[in-house]
XYZ file of C-alpha atoms in Angstrom:
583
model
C -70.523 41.153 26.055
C -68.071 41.222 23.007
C -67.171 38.087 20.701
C -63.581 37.592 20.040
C -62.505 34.898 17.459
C -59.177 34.412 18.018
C -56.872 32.009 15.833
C -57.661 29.574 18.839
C -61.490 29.264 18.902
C -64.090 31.706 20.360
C -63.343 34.003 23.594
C -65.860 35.920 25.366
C -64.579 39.089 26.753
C -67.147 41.590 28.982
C -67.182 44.929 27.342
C -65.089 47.691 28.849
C -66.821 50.734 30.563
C -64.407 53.831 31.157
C -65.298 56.004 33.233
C -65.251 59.598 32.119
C -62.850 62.451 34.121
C -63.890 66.245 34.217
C -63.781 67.381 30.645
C -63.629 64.160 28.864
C -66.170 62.708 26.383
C -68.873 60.385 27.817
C -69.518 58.362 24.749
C -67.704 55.352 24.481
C -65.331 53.746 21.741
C -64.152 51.061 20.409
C -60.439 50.708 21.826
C -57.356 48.650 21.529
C -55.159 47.513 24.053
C -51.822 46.433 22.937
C -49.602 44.568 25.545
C -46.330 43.331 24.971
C -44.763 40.082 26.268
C -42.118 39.563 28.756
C -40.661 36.765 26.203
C -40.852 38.854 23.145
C -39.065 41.639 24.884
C -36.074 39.712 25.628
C -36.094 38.302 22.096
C -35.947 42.104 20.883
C -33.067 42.406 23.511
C -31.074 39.190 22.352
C -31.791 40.425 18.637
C -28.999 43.907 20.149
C -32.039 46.263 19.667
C -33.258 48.675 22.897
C -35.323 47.611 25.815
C -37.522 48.940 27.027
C -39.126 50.078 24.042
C -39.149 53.612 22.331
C -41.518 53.070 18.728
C -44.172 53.069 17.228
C -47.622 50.354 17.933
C -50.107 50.035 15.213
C -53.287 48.577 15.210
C -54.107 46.883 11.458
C -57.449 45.529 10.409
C -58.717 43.423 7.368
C -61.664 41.973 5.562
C -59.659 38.558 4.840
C -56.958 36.666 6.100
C -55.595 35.831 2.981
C -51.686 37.108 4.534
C -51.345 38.686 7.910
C -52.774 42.303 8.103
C -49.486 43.319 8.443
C -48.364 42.304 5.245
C -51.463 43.703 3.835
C -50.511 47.405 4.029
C -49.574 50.050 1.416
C -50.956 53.000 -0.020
C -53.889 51.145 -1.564
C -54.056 48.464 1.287
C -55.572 48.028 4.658
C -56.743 50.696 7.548
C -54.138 51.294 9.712
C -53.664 53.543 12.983
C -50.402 54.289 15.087
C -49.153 56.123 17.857
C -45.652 56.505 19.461
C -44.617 54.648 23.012
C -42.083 54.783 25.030
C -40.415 52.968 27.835
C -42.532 50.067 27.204
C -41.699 47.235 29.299
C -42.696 43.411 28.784
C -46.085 43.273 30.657
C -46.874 47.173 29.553
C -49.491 48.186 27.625
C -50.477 50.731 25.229
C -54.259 52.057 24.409
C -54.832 53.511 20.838
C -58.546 55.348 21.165
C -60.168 57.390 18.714
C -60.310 60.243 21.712
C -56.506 60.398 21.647
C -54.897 62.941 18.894
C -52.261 61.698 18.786
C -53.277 58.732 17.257
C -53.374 58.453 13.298
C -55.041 56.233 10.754
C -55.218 55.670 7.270
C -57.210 55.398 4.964
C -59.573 56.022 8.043
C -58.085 58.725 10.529
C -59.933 57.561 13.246
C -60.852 53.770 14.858
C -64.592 55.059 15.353
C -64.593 54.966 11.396
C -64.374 51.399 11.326
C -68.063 50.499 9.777
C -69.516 47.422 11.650
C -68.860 44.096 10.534
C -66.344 41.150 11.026
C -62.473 41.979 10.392
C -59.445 40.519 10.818
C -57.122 42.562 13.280
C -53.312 42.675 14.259
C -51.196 44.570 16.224
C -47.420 45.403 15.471
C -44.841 47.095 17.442
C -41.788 48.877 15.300
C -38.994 49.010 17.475
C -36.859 52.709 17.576
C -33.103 52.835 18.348
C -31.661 56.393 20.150
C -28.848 57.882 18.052
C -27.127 60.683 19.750
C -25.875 62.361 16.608
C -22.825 64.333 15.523
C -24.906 67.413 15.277
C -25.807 67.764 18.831
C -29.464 66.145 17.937
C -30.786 62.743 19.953
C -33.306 61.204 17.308
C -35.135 57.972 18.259
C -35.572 55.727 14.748
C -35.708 52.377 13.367
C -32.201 51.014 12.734
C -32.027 49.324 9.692
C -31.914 45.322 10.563
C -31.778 43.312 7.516
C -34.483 43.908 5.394
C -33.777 47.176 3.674
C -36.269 49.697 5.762
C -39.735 47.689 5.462
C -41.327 48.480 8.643
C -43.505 45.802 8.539
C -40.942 42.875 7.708
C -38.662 44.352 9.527
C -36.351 41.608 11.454
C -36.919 42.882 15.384
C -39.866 44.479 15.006
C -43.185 42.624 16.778
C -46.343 41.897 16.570
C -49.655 39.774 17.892
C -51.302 36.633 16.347
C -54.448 37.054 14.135
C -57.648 37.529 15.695
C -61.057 37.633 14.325
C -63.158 40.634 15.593
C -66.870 41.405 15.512
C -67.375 45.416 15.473
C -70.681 47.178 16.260
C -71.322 50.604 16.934
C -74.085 49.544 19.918
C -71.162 47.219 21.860
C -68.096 50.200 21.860
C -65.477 48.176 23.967
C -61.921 47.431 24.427
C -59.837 44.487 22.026
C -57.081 43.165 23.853
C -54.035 42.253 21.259
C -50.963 40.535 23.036
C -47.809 41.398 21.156
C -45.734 38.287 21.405
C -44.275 37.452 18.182
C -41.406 38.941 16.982
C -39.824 38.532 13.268
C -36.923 36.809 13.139
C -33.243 37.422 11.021
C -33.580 36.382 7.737
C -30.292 34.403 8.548
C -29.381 33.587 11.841
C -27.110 35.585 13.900
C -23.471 34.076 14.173
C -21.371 35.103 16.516
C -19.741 38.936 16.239
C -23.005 39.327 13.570
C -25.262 42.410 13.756
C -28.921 42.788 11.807
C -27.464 45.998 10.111
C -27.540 45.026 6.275
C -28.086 41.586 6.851
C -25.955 38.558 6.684
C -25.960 36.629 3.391
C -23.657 34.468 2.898
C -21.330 33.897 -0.203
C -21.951 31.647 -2.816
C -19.600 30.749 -5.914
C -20.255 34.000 -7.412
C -21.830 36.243 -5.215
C -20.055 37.835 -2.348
C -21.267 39.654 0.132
C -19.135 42.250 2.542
C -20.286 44.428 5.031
C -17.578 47.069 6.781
C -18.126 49.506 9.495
C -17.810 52.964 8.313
C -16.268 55.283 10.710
C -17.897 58.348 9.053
C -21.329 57.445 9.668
C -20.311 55.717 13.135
C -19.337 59.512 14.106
C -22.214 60.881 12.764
C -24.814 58.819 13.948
C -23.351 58.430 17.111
C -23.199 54.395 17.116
C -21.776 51.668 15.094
C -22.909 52.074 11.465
C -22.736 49.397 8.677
C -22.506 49.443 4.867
C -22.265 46.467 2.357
C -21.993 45.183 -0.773
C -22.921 42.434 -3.176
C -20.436 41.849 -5.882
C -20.974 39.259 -8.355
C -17.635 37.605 -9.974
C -16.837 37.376 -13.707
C -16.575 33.976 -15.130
C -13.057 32.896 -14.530
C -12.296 35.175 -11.931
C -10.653 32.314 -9.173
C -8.051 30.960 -12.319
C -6.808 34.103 -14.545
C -5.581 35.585 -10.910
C -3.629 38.014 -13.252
C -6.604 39.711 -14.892
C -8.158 43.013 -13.193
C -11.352 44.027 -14.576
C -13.868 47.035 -15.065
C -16.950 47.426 -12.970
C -20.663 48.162 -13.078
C -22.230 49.831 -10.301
C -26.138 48.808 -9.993
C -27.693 51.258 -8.092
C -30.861 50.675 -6.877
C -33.275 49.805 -3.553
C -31.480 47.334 -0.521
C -30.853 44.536 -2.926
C -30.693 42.165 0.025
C -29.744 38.575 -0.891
C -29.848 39.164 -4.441
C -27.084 38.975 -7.239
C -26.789 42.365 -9.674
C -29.066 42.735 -12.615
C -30.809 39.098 -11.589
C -27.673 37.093 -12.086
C -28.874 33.665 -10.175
C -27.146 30.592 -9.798
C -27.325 27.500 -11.712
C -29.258 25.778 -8.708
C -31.688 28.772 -8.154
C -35.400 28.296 -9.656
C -35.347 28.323 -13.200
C -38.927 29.521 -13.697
C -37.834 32.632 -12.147
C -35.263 33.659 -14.917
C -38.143 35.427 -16.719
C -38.534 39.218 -18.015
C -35.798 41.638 -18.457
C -33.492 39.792 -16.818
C -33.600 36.486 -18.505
C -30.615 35.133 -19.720
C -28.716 36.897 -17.445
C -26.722 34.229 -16.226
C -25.989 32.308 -19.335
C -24.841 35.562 -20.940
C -22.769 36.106 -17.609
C -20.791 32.726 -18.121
C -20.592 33.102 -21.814
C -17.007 32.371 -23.504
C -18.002 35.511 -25.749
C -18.933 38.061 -22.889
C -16.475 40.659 -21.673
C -15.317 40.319 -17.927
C -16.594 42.542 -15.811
C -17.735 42.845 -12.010
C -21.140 43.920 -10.675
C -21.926 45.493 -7.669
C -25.189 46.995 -5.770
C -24.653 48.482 -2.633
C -26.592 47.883 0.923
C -26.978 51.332 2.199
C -29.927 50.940 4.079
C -30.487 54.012 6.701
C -32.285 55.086 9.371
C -34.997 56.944 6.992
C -34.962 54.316 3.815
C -33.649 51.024 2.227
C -30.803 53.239 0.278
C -29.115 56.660 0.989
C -29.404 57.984 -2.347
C -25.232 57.566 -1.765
C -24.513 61.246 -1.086
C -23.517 63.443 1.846
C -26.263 65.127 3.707
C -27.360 67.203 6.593
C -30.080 64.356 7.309
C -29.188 60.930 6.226
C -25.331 61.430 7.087
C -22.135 61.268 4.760
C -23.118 58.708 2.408
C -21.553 59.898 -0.243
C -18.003 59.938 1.846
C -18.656 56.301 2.723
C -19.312 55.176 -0.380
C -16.636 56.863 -1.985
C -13.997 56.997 0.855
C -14.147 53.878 2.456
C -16.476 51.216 0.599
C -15.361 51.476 -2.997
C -11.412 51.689 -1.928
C -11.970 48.452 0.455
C -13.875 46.426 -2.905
C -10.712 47.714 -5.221
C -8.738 46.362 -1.965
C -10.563 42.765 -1.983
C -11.517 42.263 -5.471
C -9.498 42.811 -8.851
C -11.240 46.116 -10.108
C -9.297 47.988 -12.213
C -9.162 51.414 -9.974
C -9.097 54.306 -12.758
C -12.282 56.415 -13.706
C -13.157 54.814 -17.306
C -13.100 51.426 -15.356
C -15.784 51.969 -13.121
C -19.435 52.819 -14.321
C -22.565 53.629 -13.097
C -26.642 52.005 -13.595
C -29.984 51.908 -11.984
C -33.106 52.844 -12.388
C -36.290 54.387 -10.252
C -34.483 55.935 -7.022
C -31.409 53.733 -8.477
C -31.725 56.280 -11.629
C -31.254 59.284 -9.397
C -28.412 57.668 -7.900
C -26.681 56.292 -11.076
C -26.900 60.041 -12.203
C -26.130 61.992 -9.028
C -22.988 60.375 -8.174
C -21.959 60.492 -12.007
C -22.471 64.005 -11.541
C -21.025 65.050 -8.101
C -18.381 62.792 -8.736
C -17.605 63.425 -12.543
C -13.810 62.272 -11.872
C -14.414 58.880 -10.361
C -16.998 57.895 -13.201
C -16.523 56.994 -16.687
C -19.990 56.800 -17.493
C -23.975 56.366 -16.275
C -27.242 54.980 -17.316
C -30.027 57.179 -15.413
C -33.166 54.992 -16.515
C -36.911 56.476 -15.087
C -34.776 58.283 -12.533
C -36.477 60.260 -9.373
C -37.298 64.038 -9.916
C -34.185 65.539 -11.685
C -35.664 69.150 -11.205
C -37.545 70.071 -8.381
C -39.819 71.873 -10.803
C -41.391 68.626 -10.873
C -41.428 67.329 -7.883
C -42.895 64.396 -9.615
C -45.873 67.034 -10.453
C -45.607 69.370 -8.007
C -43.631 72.225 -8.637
C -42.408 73.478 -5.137
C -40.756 76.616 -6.074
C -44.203 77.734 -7.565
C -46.800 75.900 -6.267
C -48.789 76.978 -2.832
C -49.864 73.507 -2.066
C -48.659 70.168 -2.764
C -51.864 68.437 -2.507
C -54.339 70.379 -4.776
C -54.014 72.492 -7.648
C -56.527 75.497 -6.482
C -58.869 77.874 -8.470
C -61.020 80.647 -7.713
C -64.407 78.105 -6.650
C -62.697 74.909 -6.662
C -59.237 72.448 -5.794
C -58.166 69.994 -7.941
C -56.436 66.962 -5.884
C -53.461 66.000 -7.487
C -52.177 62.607 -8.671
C -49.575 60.706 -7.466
C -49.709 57.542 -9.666
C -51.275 56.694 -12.955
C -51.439 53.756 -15.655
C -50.331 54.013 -19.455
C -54.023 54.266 -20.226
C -53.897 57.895 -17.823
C -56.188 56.389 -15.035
C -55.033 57.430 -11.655
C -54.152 55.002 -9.223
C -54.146 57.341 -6.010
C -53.162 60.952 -4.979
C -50.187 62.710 -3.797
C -52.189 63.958 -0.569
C -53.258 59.894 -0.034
C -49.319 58.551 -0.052
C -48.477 61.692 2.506
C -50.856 61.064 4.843
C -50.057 56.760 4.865
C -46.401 57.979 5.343
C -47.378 59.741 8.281
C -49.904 57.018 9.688
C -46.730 54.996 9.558
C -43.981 57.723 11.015
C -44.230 60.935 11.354
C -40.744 63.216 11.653
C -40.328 61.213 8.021
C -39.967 57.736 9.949
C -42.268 56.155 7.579
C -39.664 54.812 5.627
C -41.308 55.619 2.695
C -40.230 57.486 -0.656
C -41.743 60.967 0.666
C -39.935 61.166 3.924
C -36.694 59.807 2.312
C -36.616 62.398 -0.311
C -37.213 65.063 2.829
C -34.060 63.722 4.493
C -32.222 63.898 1.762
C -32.484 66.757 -0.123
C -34.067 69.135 3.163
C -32.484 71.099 5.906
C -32.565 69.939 9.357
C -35.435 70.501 11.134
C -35.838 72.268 14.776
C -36.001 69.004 16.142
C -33.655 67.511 14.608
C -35.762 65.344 11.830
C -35.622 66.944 8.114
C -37.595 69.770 7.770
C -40.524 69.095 5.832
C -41.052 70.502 2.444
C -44.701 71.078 2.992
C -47.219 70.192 5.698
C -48.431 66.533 5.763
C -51.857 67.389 6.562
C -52.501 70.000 4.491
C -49.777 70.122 1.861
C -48.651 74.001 2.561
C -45.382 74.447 0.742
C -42.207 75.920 2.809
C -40.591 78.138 0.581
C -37.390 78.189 2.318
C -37.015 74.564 2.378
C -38.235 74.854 -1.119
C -34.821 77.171 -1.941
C -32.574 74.888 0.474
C -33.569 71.958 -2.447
C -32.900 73.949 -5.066
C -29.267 74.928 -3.862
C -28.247 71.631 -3.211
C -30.281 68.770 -4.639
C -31.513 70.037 -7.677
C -29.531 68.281 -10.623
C -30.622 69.915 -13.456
C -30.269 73.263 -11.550
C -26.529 72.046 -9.933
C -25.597 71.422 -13.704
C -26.560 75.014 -14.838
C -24.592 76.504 -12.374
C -21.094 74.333 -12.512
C -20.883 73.522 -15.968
C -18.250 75.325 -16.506
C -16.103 73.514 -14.243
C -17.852 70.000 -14.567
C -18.944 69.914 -18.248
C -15.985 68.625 -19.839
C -15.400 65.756 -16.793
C -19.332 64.499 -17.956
C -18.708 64.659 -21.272
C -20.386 61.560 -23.311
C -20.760 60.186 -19.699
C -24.927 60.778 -19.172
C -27.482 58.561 -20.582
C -31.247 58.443 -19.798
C -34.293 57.021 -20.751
C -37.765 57.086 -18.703
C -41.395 56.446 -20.190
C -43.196 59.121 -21.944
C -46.136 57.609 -19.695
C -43.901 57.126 -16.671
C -46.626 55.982 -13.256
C -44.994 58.666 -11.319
C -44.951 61.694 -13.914
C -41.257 61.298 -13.858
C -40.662 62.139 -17.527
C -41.198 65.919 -17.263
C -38.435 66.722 -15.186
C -36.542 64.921 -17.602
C -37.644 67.090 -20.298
C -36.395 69.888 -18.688
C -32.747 68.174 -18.133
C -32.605 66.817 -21.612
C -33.410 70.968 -22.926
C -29.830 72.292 -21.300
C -27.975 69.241 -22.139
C -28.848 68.903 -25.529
C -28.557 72.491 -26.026
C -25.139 73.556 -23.600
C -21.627 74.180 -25.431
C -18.363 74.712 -24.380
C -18.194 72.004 -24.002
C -21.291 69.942 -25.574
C -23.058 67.272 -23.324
C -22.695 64.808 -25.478
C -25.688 62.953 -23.907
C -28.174 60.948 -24.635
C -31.968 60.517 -23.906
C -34.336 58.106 -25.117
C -38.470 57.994 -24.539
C -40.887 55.172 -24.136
C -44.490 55.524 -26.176
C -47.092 54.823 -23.243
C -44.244 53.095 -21.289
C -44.681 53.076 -17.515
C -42.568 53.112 -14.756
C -39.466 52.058 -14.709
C -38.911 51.845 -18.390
C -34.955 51.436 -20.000
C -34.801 51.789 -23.339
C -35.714 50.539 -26.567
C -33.504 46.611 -28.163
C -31.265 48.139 -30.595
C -31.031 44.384 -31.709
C -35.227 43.554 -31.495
C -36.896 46.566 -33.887
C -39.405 47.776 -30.902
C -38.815 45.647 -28.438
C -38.062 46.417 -25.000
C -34.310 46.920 -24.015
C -33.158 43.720 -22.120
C -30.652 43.340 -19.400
C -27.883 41.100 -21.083
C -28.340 43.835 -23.880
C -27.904 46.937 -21.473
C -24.687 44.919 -20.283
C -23.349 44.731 -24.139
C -23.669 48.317 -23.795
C -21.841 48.837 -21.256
C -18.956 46.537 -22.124
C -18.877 48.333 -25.663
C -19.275 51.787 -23.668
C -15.906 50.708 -21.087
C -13.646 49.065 -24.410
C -14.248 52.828 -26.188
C -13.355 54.701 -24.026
C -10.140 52.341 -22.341
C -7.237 54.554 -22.558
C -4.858 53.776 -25.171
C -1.876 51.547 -24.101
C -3.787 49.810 -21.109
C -1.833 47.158 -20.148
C -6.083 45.732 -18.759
C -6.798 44.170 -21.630
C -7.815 40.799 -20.948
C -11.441 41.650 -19.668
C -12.620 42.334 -23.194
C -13.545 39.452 -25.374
């Protein structure tokens, strides 16, 4: 017999005996059967998401039960193994067994690696939509519902109670898990309401909107949502007569939240700490320029933002952001709809962002901050160089491999390995469906693959570099590269207009592409760059630049905005008749 703890008391359950076919393995395993309820199913169906089931089931173990196994996950977090379903019904069941390939773990590949002891298990269920594409190509994903692309807190998505689970190696047998919980909307569905982006809802400052765009509708072959959180200047309802300038955040699904930490008067005032303290008394200042602020929900089918341009993967982003969503804001709001009125921020993925769309749109941009932005030149692919390099996982010798690093502190110690975040990515989804930062840089800047998924830049296993998808990068996605080749005819639109600063320590070895960057643009003529970069001593991830008001002191957000205000009155075309935003 087996002992089962679950969250209600003790259960005895008989061990389970399979009986091995021709050609199967006679040793038995420890196994998990995952069954999902008749009432969770139709919540999943009320919540507008497919029944029966296509996905992805995971079985998730712990030592404590300190949060929900589920919420325990990461790179650095708990084991982990999934496998893909289909058609599953309420009533069905799924098996994950160490005897079945095609089920993946991490940290631990396979359930028999579980050493014996007591754990704390879970099952989850993440819930796939079909999108008959544009392109021909029927891909089955997770549709964004709410909460950027976190699998795990996804609204939608399922999972079972907690139990508490006694392993041994001399009792092999099979756990039952009941999937019967499913995560609700962050807010509740009104009617005419879909989970795609979520559903704040306005408050005196902050407004949220949320359009269809009919660009990604027609490529992804259903309805398709993008949004927007704009946060008002002070005295925007009474001087009706006054347009202003605005600041683009760029960043991760900013969800519920204000841009650059703005927060209401009757929001927790212990939270208005770090860089963005005093962010909303400098907002409502009589001396601070007017201005809007606005960070996009862009949340996809592969990540929490679409790096907001057009590809072969992801879908027109760029066109939707550009073409529809910016013209309806300048429709709905009082923007002032000329290029040196509109500029550009973010850092991290939002740095990449901030600088792409500054550079492939150099006419609808007066000017970006690109802080600890994502690799710039694909000659560091953080540290892997993929137009060189053999392998992405291990730098190789004549006796010996060297596994690289993914992440490190200021003080140099590494915090894990690029092979370790591949293979969790592909625990979690494989055909990049993680939604992690590996498989959303694959959709992005990659080809399509045979299949129809992004084509991967190297094998997940081993870490074998495709040279041809390798080249496809470099031809479209590589910024420092795309700069080499059209400066001629974009140079003088991004002239002044590019501004970056990362840590010299960065946790993702983000500087050194950087470096590279900063040599042609602080070298190029005709015209001259005119831009500026600015390093961190031992600063980490996702460093912004030094006070120019505190002697060695961090750069703050209410001084970045100062910036940016002086940055938008300099260059304001003589004889404006938008004057009033400046103070």
């Amino acid at each position: 017999m087996a002992l089962i703890v679950a969250a209600s008391g003790l259960v005895w359950m008989p061990t389970a005996v399979a009986l091995p076919g021709e050609g199967e393995q006679t040793e038995q395993s420890l196994r998990f059967r995952l069954t999902l309820s008749t009432e969770a199913e139709q919540v999943i169906a009320d919540l507008g998401l497919e029944t029966p089931i296509t996905g992805r089931a995971y079985v998730i173990v712990s030592r404590t039960d300190e949060r929900e196994p589920r919420l325990q996950t990461s790179l650095t977090g708990v084991p982990l193994w999934g496998v893909d379903v289909s058609g599953l019904s309420g009533g069905d069941s799924v098996m994950l067994d160490s005897r079945d390939t095609a089920v993946f773990g991490y940290p631990l590949e396979q359930i028999s690696e579980i050493p014996d002891g007591s754990y704390f298990v879970q099952a989850f269920l993440n819930i796939y939509t079909t999108f008959e594409r544009s392109d021909g190509h029927v891909l089955r994903m997770h549709l964004n519902s709410g909460a950027g692309q976190s699998v795990f807190r996804a609204p939608g998505n399922a999972h079972s109670a907690v139990s508490r689970v006694i392993f041994s190696t001399r009792s092999p047998r099979v756990v039952d898990l009941d999937i019967n919980e499913v995560i609700p909307p962050v807010e509740p569905l009104l009617a005419g309401e879909v989970l795609q982006q979520g559903n704040p809802r306005d408050t005196a400052r902050v407004k949220f909107v949320k359009i269809r765009s009919s660009v990604l509708s027609q490529f992804w072959g259903r309805d398709m949502y993008i949004g927007a959180n704009v946060l008002l200047p002070e005295g925007y309802e009474t001087n009706t007569e006054t347009y202003y300038p605005t600041i683009y955040s760029q960043g991760h699904f900013p969800g519920r939240g204000a841009p650059f930490g703005y927060r209401e008067l009757d929001d927790d005032p212990e939270s208005d700490v770090g860089r963005s303290a005093g962010v909303r008394d400098f907002w409502v200042s009589e001396e601070t320029p007017r201005m809007l602020a606005v960070s996009i929900r862009d949340a996809n089918p592969y990540y929490d933002t679409s790096y907001s341009v057009n590809s072969v993967n992801v879908g027109p982003y760029g066109d939707a952001i550009h073409n529809e969503l910016i013209p309806y804001l300048e429709e709905q709001f009082r923007m002032i709809p000329e290029t040196w009125a509109r500029v550009l921020s973010g850092g991290s993925t939002g740095g990449w962002e901030a600088l792409a769309m500054q550079i492939f749109y150099p006419d609808v941009y007066g000017g970006t901050w690109g802080w600890c932005p994502d690799p710039v030149d694909f000659n560091y692919y953080q540290i892997v160089n993929v137009y060189e390099d053999t392998n992405a996982y291990f730098t190789e010798y004549d006796w010996l491999k060297v596994e690289r690093p993914n992440s490190r502190r200021p003080d140099g110690n590494v915090r894990s390995t690029v092979r370790m975040e591949n293979l969790y990515e592909f625990a979690v989804g494989p055909d990049s469906r993680s939604g992690g930062q590996w498989a959303i840089w694959e959709a992005v800047y990659g080809p399509l693959g045979n299949n129809g998924y992004p084509a991967r830049i190297w094998d997940p296993l081993t870490g074998e570099i495709n040279p041809a998808v390798a080249n496809y990068w470099l031809e479209n996605f590589d910024l420092h590269n795309y700069l080499r080749e059209n400066w001629s005819s974009v140079g003088q639109l991004l002239r002044g207009k590019i501004h970056v600063a990362t840590g010299e320590m960065d946790t993702y070895y983000l500087e050194e592409a950087v470096y590279l960057l900063e040599e042609f643009l602080t070298t190029v003529d005709n015209p001259p760059a005119e831009a500026s970069f600015e390093y961190g001593r031992r600063k980490p991830h996702c460093w912004i630049g030094y006070s120019p008001e505190r002697d060695g002191e961090d750069l703050r957000t209410v001084e970045f905005l100062r910036i940016a205000a002086d940055h938008l009155r300099a260059n304001q075309p003589a004889g404006t008749s938008h004057t009033a935003w400046y103070r």
